[in-house]
Each structure stands twice: as C-alpha cells, then as structure tokens.
XYZ file of C-alpha atoms in Angstrom:
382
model
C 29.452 -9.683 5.842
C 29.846 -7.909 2.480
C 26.541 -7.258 0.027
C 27.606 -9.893 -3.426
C 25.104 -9.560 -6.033
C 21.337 -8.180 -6.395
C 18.813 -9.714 -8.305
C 15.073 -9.007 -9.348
C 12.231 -10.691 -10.844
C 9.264 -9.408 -12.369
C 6.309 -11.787 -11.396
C 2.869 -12.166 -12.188
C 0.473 -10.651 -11.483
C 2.115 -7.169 -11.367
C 5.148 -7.566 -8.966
C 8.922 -7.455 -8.616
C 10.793 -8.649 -6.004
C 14.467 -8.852 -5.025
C 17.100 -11.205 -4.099
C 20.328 -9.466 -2.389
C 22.904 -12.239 -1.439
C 26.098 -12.216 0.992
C 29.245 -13.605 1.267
C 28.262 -14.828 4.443
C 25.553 -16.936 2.485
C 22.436 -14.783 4.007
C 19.172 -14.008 1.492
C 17.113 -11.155 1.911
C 14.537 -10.469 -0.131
C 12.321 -7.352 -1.014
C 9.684 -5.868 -2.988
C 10.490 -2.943 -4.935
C 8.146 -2.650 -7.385
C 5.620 0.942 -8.293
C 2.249 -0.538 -10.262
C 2.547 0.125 -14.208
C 6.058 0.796 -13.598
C 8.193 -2.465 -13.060
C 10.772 -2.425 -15.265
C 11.606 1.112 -14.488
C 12.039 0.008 -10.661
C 14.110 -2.719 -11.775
C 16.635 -0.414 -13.887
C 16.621 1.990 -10.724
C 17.920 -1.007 -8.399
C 20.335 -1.741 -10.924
C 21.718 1.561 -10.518
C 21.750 1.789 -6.922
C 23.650 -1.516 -6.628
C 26.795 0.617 -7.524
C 26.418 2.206 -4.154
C 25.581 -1.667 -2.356
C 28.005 -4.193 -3.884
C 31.263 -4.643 -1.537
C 29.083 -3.002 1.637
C 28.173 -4.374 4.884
C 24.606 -4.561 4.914
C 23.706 -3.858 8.560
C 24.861 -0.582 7.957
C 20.812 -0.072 6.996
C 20.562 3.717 8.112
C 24.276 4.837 6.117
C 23.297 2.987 2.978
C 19.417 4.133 3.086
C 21.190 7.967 3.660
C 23.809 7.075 0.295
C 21.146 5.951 -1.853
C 18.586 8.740 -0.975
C 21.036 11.989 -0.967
C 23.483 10.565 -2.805
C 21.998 10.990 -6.471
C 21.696 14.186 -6.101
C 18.129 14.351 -6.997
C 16.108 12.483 -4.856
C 12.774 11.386 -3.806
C 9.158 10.672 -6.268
C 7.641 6.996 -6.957
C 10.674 5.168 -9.078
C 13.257 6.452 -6.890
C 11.876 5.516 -3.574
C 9.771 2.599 -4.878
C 13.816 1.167 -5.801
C 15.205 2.263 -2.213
C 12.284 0.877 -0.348
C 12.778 -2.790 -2.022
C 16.429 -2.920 -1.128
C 15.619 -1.409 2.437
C 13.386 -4.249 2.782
C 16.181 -7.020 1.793
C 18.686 -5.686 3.996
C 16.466 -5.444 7.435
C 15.754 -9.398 6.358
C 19.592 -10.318 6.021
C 19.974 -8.211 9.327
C 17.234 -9.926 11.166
C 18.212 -13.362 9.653
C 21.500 -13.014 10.774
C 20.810 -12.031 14.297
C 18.084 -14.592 14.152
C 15.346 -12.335 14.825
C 12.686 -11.122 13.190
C 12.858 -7.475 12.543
C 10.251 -6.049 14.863
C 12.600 -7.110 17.442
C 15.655 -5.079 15.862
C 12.946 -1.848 16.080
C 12.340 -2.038 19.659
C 9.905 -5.233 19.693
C 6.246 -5.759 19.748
C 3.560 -3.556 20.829
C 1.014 -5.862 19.438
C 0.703 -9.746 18.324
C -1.942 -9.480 15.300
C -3.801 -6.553 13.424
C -7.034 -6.222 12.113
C -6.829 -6.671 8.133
C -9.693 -5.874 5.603
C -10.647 -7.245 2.292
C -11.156 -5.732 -0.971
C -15.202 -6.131 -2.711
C -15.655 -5.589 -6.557
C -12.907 -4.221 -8.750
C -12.657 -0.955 -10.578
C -16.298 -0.475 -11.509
C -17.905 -0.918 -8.665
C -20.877 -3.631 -8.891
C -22.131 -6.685 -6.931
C -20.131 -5.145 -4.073
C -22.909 -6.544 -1.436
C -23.009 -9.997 -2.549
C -18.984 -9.727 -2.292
C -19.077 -8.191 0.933
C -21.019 -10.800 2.391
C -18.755 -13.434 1.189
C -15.969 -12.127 2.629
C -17.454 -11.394 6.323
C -18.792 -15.069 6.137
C -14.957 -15.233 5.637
C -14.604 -14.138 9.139
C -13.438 -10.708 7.820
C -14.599 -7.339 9.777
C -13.953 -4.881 7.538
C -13.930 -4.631 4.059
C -12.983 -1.658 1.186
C -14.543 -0.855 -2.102
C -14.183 1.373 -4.912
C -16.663 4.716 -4.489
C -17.329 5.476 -7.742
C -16.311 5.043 -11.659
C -15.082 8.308 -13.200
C -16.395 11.821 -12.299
C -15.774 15.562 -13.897
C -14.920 18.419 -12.066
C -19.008 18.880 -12.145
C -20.782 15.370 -13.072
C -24.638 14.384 -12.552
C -26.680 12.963 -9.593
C -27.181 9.583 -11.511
C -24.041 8.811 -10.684
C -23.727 10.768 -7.023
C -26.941 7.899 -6.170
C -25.126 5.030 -8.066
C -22.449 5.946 -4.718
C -24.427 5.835 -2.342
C -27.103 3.013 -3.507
C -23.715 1.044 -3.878
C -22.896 2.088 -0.631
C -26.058 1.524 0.876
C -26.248 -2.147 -0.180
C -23.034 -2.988 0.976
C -23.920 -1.688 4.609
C -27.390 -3.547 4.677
C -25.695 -6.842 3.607
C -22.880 -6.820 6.575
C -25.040 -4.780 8.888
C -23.833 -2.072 11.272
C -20.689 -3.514 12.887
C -18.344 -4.083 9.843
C -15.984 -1.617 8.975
C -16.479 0.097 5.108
C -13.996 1.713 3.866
C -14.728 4.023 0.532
C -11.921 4.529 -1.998
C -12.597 7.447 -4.213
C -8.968 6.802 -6.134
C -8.426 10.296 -6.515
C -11.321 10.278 -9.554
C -13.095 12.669 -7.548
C -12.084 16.663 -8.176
C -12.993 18.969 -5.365
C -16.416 19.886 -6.121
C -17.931 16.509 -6.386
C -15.757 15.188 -3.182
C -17.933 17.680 -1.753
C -21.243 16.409 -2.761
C -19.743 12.818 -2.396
C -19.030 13.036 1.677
C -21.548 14.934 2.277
C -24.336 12.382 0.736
C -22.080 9.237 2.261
C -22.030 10.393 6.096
C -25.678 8.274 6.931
C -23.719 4.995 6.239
C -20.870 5.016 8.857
C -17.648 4.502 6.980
C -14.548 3.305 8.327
C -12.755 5.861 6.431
C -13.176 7.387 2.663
C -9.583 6.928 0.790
C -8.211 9.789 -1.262
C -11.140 11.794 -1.373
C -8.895 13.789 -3.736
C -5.099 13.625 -4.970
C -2.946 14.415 -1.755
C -1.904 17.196 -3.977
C -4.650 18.908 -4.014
C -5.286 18.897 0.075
C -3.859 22.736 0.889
C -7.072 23.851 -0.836
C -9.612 20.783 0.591
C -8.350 21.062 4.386
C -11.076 22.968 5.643
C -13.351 20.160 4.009
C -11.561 17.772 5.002
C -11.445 18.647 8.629
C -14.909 19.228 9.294
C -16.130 15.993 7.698
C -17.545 13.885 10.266
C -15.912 10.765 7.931
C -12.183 9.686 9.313
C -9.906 11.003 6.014
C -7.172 8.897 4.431
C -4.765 9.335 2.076
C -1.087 8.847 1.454
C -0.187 5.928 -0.680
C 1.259 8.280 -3.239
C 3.154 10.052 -1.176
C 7.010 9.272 -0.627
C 8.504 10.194 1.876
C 8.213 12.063 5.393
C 8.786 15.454 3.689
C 5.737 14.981 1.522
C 3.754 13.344 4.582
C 5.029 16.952 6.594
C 2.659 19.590 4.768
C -0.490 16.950 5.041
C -0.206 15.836 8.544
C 0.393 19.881 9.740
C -2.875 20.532 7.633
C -4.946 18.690 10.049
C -6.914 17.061 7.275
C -5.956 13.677 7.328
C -6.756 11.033 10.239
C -5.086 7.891 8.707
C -2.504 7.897 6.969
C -1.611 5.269 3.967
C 2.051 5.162 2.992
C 3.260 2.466 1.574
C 6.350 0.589 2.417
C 7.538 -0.893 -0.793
C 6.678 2.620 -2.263
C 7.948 5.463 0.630
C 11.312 4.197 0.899
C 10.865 0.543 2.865
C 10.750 0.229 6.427
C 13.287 2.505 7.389
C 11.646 5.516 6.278
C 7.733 4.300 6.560
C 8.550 3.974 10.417
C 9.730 7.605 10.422
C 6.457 8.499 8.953
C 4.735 6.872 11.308
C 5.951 8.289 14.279
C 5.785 11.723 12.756
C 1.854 10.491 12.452
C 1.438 9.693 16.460
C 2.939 12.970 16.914
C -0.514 14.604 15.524
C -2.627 11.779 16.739
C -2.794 10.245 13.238
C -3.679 6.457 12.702
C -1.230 4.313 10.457
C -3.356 1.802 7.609
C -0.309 0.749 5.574
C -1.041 0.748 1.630
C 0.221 -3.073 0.393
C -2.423 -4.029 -2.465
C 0.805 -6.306 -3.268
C 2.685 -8.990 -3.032
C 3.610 -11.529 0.036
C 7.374 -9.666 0.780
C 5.757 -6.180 0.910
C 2.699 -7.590 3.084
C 5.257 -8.975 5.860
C 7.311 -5.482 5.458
C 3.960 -4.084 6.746
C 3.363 -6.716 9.326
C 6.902 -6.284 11.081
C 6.401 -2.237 11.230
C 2.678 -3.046 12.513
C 4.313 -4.818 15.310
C 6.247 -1.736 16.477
C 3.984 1.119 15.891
C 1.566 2.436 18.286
C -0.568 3.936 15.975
C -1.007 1.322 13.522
C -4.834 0.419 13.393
C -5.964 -1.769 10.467
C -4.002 -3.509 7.571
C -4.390 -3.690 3.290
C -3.692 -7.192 2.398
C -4.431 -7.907 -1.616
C -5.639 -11.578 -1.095
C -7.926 -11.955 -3.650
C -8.119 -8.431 -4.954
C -9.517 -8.160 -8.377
C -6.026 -7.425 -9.834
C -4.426 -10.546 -8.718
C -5.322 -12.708 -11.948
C -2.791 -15.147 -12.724
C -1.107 -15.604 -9.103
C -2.070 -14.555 -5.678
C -0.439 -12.929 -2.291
C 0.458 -16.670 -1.175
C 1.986 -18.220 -3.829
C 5.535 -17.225 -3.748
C 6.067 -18.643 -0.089
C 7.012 -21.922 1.017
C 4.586 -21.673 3.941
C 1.026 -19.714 3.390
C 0.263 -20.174 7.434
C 3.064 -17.718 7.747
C -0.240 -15.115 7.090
C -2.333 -16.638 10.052
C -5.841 -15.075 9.515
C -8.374 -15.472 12.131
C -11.205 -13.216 13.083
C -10.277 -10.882 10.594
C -6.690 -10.291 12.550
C -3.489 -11.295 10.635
C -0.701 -12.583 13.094
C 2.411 -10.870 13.060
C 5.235 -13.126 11.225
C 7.707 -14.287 14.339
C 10.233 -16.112 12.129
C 13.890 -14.453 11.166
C 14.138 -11.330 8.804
C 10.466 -10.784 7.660
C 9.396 -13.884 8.585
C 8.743 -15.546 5.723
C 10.378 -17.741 2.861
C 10.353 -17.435 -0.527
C 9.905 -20.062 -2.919
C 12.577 -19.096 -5.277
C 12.304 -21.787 -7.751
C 8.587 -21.210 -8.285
C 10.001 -17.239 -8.455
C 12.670 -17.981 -11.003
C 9.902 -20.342 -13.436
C 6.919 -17.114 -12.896
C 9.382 -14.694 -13.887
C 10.383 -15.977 -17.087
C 6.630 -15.241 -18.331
C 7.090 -11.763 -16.180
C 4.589 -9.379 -16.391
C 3.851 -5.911 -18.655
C 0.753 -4.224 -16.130
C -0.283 -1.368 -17.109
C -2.912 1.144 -15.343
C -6.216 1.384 -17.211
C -6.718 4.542 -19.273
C -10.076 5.942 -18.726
C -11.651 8.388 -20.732
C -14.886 10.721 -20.141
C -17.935 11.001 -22.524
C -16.276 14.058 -24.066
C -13.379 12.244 -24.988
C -10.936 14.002 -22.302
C -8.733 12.012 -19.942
C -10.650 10.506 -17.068
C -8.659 9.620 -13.478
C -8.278 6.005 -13.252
C-alpha cells in the first residue's frame, strides 16, 4: 500500500482536516489544524507530503521520525500541529486496513468510556451558573469555565471577587459533587495567580487550567506545588521534550497536551506515559473538531492515566457548525452519564461525511484569536 495524494479542508467553524488516500483505496483522515493559524498548517502539510507521497503508510513510527528530524529544525505549534494531523490519518488507514480500531493496534483497551466535561459561558465569563445547570440537567458531571477576563501583572480586588462570586455561583447551582474546572488562559501573570488560588481553594475545583503560561512554571513551581488545587497545563506545549522540564518540576498534576497539536497520537501517547511515570493524570486538550475528538478517544482507551476528557460540543466558539456535523453517524460519540464511549469501529472509528466537508469548505474559514487590550492601552493576554 503506497500513500497517493493528501488533501485538506478548512471548515467552519475554525477547523482543518485531512484526507490522505492509497492505492489500495483506504481513507484516513486527520485534523491538523493550530486555532488562528489554519492556513499556515495547511501549507506545512503541503510540504511534508514530499516526504509521504510513494510511502507505505504503516510505516507510522519511520515517517513520524522523517517528518520531525528531517527538516532540520523541528518542533513549535505549526510544525507539530502539521505532523500530528497526518499522524492521525495514517493510524486510521492502518487500523482500517487491519480492520481494527486503533486502540487495539496500541495494546487494546484499559477502559470502555471516559468521563467528559462541558464548557459554561465563553470568553467573558457571565451567566456561567444558569449554563452550568443546563448542562448537568444534561446529565454532565463536570463542567469548565473561563476564570477571569484580563488581568495586569498587579490588577484590583473588583475583579479578584468578580472570580470568585463567578465561581461561587457556579458551585451553588450544581452543588458539591460536580467537577469545576477553572481556566485562567494564561491571562493571569504570577502575582495575581497568587492571589487568584489562594482566594479560589473554599470552592473545590476539579483543577485550575494554566494558572500561568507553561513558560513561566520554573519560577511558579514552588506555588504551584503547594496549592491544595490539582494544576493543569500543557495544551501549548509540543512535544515530550517540552512536557520533560514541567513534569520533573513537580508542579503540574494533569497534564493537557493536545493531540492534533503535540504531534498526533504517536507522540501524545509518549507523553503520556512519561506522565504515569510521575504519577501525572492525562485530560487531553480537543476544544475541536469530531477527527481530533476520536484521536483523543482511541489514546483514552490505552492510557492508564487518562482521567477526564475536553469535548467542544457546544462551546461558545463553535458558531456556524458543531463537533457532530462532519460525521455520517453522531451516535459514534455515545454520551451517557457524562461518560463518552470509546469509538469501536475501524481506524478512529468514525466516518466522515466528505461531501458535506467538500460544500463547508468552499466558504472555509479566516478565525482569528481576539486581541485584547488593557485600560492603558497595552496588550492584554487573550
């Protein structure tokens, strides 16, 4: 079987996906795609398809090897974002071929469905406790909102109690049992992330999300480790050398990498394991579409340390289309009791509706990240 042609599609709301064919007439499809930076993924995948075209593509671990070290320069968002796409597509030829589904090719299930959690509000956080509500009567149990709007380096109390009142509402509406999880989007510099998790530990989080930028851990660990909150971080991190320094800190208790963004399956599994190794849990980032989501699912299956999955159905970015559109069968996501079942079918276990993919990506998409700015007129973090 010998790679043919590779094909993406930028899609509404703010995805791409792609379409790498054989001569053996197998699909696979992937999602390699970095938010606010599409077309740039796109143009990378072109690229690499000099180093795919003509190959046998159950030769997963060579190629992945070629197209990371084989640039020369290697590794950040657009690079990997590109690999871990095309890592995707080839593990579904492989498993469609074998007719299996690819947690089978990895060593096979230690688990038949994982807890998933919902997103409440959108960037600014408000009305998060009517949301929440909505979305436990959903038969969700857990559920993750936005901290706070911008902050300085120092900012004022009004918005330190906007936080936790926020905060606070959301945990009287779905009382003490449902999971919160606080994402402080790297806004937050180190000396409010101080004053933040220290106000926020009454309310019995889940976990708080990038209390800073990863980048800035080294000087947060000591924070960070004596929080009584469970830390995580890692969807902007790429790969398991930039997951090494964070996991030997000792700060971080779950870590987020994303599979369309870290370099697919093949490398987010490696991250993983690294993870168990310090007794690290594994929430997959996927605020994305339905071929990253089922990436996640089939490396759920295998690892150990997986504890609780990002799904983006019905996130506040999904505006013109949603996480099931693009497949021919929506049950293929089976939530129930706030589990997701792991897909059993070939490949990923899904299928794509490629017509409807081929008529969305002809309107395409140009998603860009807000730009945020503070009173003083200096750059705020989105």
């Amino acid at each position: 079987m010998k790679i043919t042609s590779m094909t993406t599609y930028q899609v509404p709301p703010r995805w791409s996906f792609l379409k790498i064919e054989t001569d053996a007439g197998v699909t696979g499809w992937g999602e390699p795609v970095l938010e606010g930076r599409a077309a740039s993924v796109a143009a990378t995948v072109d690229e690499l398809s000099d180093y795919l075209i003509g190959k046998d593509p159950a030769q997963i671990e060579d190629l992945w090897t070629v197209l990371y070290r084989g640039g020369f320069y290697r590794g950040g968002g657009i690079h990997m974002s590109a690999l871990a796409g095309i890592d995707q597509a080839l593990w579904d030829i492989k498993g469609k071929a074998l007719g299996v589904p690819v947690h089978e090719l990895l060593g096979g299930r230690v688990r038949d469905r994982i807890k998933v959690y919902s997103w409440i509000g959108g960037d600014r956080p408000a009305e998060t406790a009517r949301a929440a509500r909505e979305v436990v009567d959903r038969g969700f149990s857990a559920v993750k909102m936005n901290g706070t709007e911008e902050l300085s380096y120092l900012d004022t109390w009004d918005k330190v109690d906007r936080c936790v009142a926020n905060v606070d509402a959301v945990r009287q509406a779905v009382g003490p049992d449902v999971g919160i999880g606080v994402d402080f989007h790297g806004r937050v510099h180190k000396p409010m992330a101080k004053v933040l998790l220290r106000e926020l530990e009454p309310y019995r989080l889940m976990f708080v999300e990038e209390p800073v930028l990863s980048e800035h851990v080294d000087g947060f660990a000591e924070v960070l480790r004596n929080s009584p909150i469970p830390i995580a971080l890692g969807e902007r991190l790429f790969s398991r050398w930039d997951f090494k320094a964070v996991l030997a800190s000792g700060a971080v208790d779950i870590i987020q990498p994303d599979p369309s963004h870290c370099g697919g399956i093949t490398e987010a599994r490696k991250i993983a394991h690294m993870a168990e190794a310090y007794d690290v849990g594994l929430a997959l980032h996927c605020p994305l579409g339905p071929i990253a989501l089922a990436a996640c699912l089939q490396i759920d299956a295998g690892c150990y340390n997986a504890t609780i999955q990002e799904q983006s159905l019905g996130i506040h970015y999904n505006t013109s289309n949603d996480l099931l559109d693009y497949v021919t069968d929506p049950a293929v996501f089976a939530y129930e009791d706030g589990q997701v079942a792991i897909p059993g079918g070939p490949g990923l276990g899904i299928e794509i509706d490629e017509e409807y993919v081929a008529e969305r990506a002809a309107e395409g998409h140009r998603w860009r990240n807000p730009v945020w700015r503070h009173t003083d007129g200096s750059f705020a973090e989105w």
